[in-house]
C-alpha positions as a Python dict, from the first residue, in 0.01 Angstrom:
ca = {
    (1, 'M'): (0, 0, 0),
    (2, 'K'): (412, -101, -50),
    (3, 'T'): (497, -469, 4),
    (4, 'L'): (847, -605, -23),
    (5, 'I'): (872, -1055, -17),
    (6, 'V'): (1215, -1185, 26),
    (7, 'I'): (1163, -1554, -29),
    (8, 'N'): (1509, -1694, 71),
    (9, 'D'): (1404, -2088, 33),
    (10, 'P'): (1451, -2307, -285),
    (11, 'P'): (1201, -2310, -515),
    (12, 'Y'): (1129, -2690, -479),
    (13, 'G'): (1118, -2908, -136),
    (14, 'T'): (957, -2660, 131),
    (15, 'E'): (622, -2443, 67),
    (16, 'R'): (812, -2101, 105),
    (17, 'L'): (834, -1963, -182),
    (18, 'Y'): (500, -2113, -342),
    (19, 'N'): (371, -1958, -86),
    (20, 'G'): (542, -1616, -46),
    (21, 'L'): (466, -1583, -440),
    (22, 'R'): (105, -1726, -373),
    (23, 'L'): (56, -1402, -112),
    (24, 'A'): (222, -1209, -318),
    (25, 'Q'): (11, -1285, -642),
    (26, 'T'): (-309, -1219, -396),
    (27, 'L'): (-150, -860, -260),
    (28, 'L'): (-126, -707, -686),
    (29, 'Q'): (-477, -884, -718),
    (30, 'R'): (-585, -643, -446),
    (31, 'G'): (-390, -339, -602),
    (32, 'N'): (-90, -348, -363),
    (33, 'E'): (222, -238, -479),
    (34, 'V'): (466, -540, -489),
    (35, 'T'): (842, -654, -526),
    (36, 'V'): (952, -1001, -421),
    (37, 'F'): (1353, -987, -334),
    (38, 'L'): (1403, -1322, -458),
    (39, 'M'): (1765, -1504, -266),
    (40, 'G'): (1997, -1744, -149),
    (41, 'D'): (1852, -2067, -345),
    (42, 'A'): (1520, -1844, -484),
    (43, 'V'): (1640, -1729, -745),
    (44, 'A'): (1622, -2036, -869),
    (45, 'G'): (1223, -2014, -895),
    (46, 'A'): (1314, -1740, -1185),
    (47, 'K'): (1450, -1969, -1423),
    (48, 'R'): (1333, -2024, -1737),
    (49, 'G'): (1254, -2400, -1910),
    (50, 'Q'): (1140, -2591, -1568),
    (51, 'S'): (873, -2910, -1595),
    (52, 'T'): (689, -2973, -1345),
    (53, 'P'): (437, -3292, -1311),
    (54, 'D'): (119, -3277, -1410),
    (55, 'G'): (-123, -3102, -1074),
    (56, 'F'): (229, -2940, -953),
    (57, 'Y'): (286, -2594, -919),
    (58, 'N'): (572, -2430, -1144),
    (59, 'A'): (747, -2223, -965),
    (60, 'E'): (841, -2045, -1289),
    (61, 'R'): (492, -1982, -1382),
    (62, 'M'): (404, -1783, -1092),
    (63, 'V'): (729, -1502, -1113),
    (64, 'K'): (553, -1530, -1429),
    (65, 'G'): (255, -1365, -1303),
    (66, 'I'): (412, -1176, -1032),
    (67, 'T'): (600, -948, -1321),
    (68, 'T'): (263, -870, -1536),
    (69, 'K'): (219, -612, -1205),
    (70, 'G'): (487, -644, -998),
    (71, 'R'): (843, -633, -937),
    (72, 'V'): (1056, -894, -857),
    (73, 'L'): (1452, -830, -819),
    (74, 'L'): (1713, -1155, -832),
    (75, 'C'): (1998, -1088, -560),
    (76, 'G'): (2292, -1063, -817),
    (77, 'T'): (2544, -1247, -575),
    (78, 'C'): (2310, -1522, -511),
    (79, 'M'): (2242, -1544, -906),
    (80, 'D'): (2627, -1601, -941),
    (81, 'A'): (2691, -1860, -677),
    (82, 'R'): (2481, -2065, -845),
    (83, 'G'): (2590, -2089, -1186),
    (84, 'L'): (2235, -1895, -1335),
    (85, 'T'): (2253, -1621, -1567),
    (86, 'E'): (2016, -1329, -1683),
    (87, 'E'): (1988, -1460, -2008),
    (88, 'E'): (1839, -1775, -1823),
    (89, 'V'): (1591, -1600, -1624),
    (90, 'V'): (1226, -1499, -1721),
    (91, 'Q'): (1158, -1176, -1907),
    (92, 'R'): (1153, -900, -1665),
    (93, 'A'): (1237, -1061, -1376),
    (94, 'E'): (1599, -802, -1259),
    (95, 'R'): (1881, -882, -1150),
    (96, 'S'): (1947, -679, -794),
    (97, 'T'): (2155, -581, -552),
    (98, 'M'): (2186, -541, -177),
    (99, 'D'): (2169, -191, -242),
    (100, 'A'): (1807, -205, -382),
    (101, 'L'): (1646, -478, -168),
    (102, 'A'): (1754, -181, 98),
    (103, 'E'): (1593, 71, -105),
    (104, 'A'): (1300, -135, -169),
    (105, 'T'): (1291, -225, 205),
    (106, 'E'): (1324, 135, 269),
    (107, 'Q'): (1021, 217, 78),
    (108, 'S'): (796, -62, 195),
    (109, 'E'): (523, 2, 407),
    (110, 'R'): (571, -364, 510),
    (111, 'V'): (820, -638, 466),
    (112, 'L'): (721, -1025, 436),
    (113, 'V'): (999, -1279, 470),
    (114, 'F'): (996, -1637, 391),
}
């Protein structure tokens, strides 16, 4: 099954990104094809070099985990608005576009939004 997960919220302060990435990881483990599209403040979840307190989740590590089996696309306009460059994001997370989001939406059997 092809699933698209769109996440809008920042990596910390709410748990939407955390829960969306947890679901993505679980779906991948169950053999699903998953694309995660980070937009708005969620693009910061793919930034390299995050340091979180012991016992607290780390969005960077979670994004990296998803890129091993699934796709992580980052809204390019959202990256630009936040001054986030391609060099600053985790490997295999891809700068993307609204056209790519539209295509992923058309190709997915289900779309979930966090």
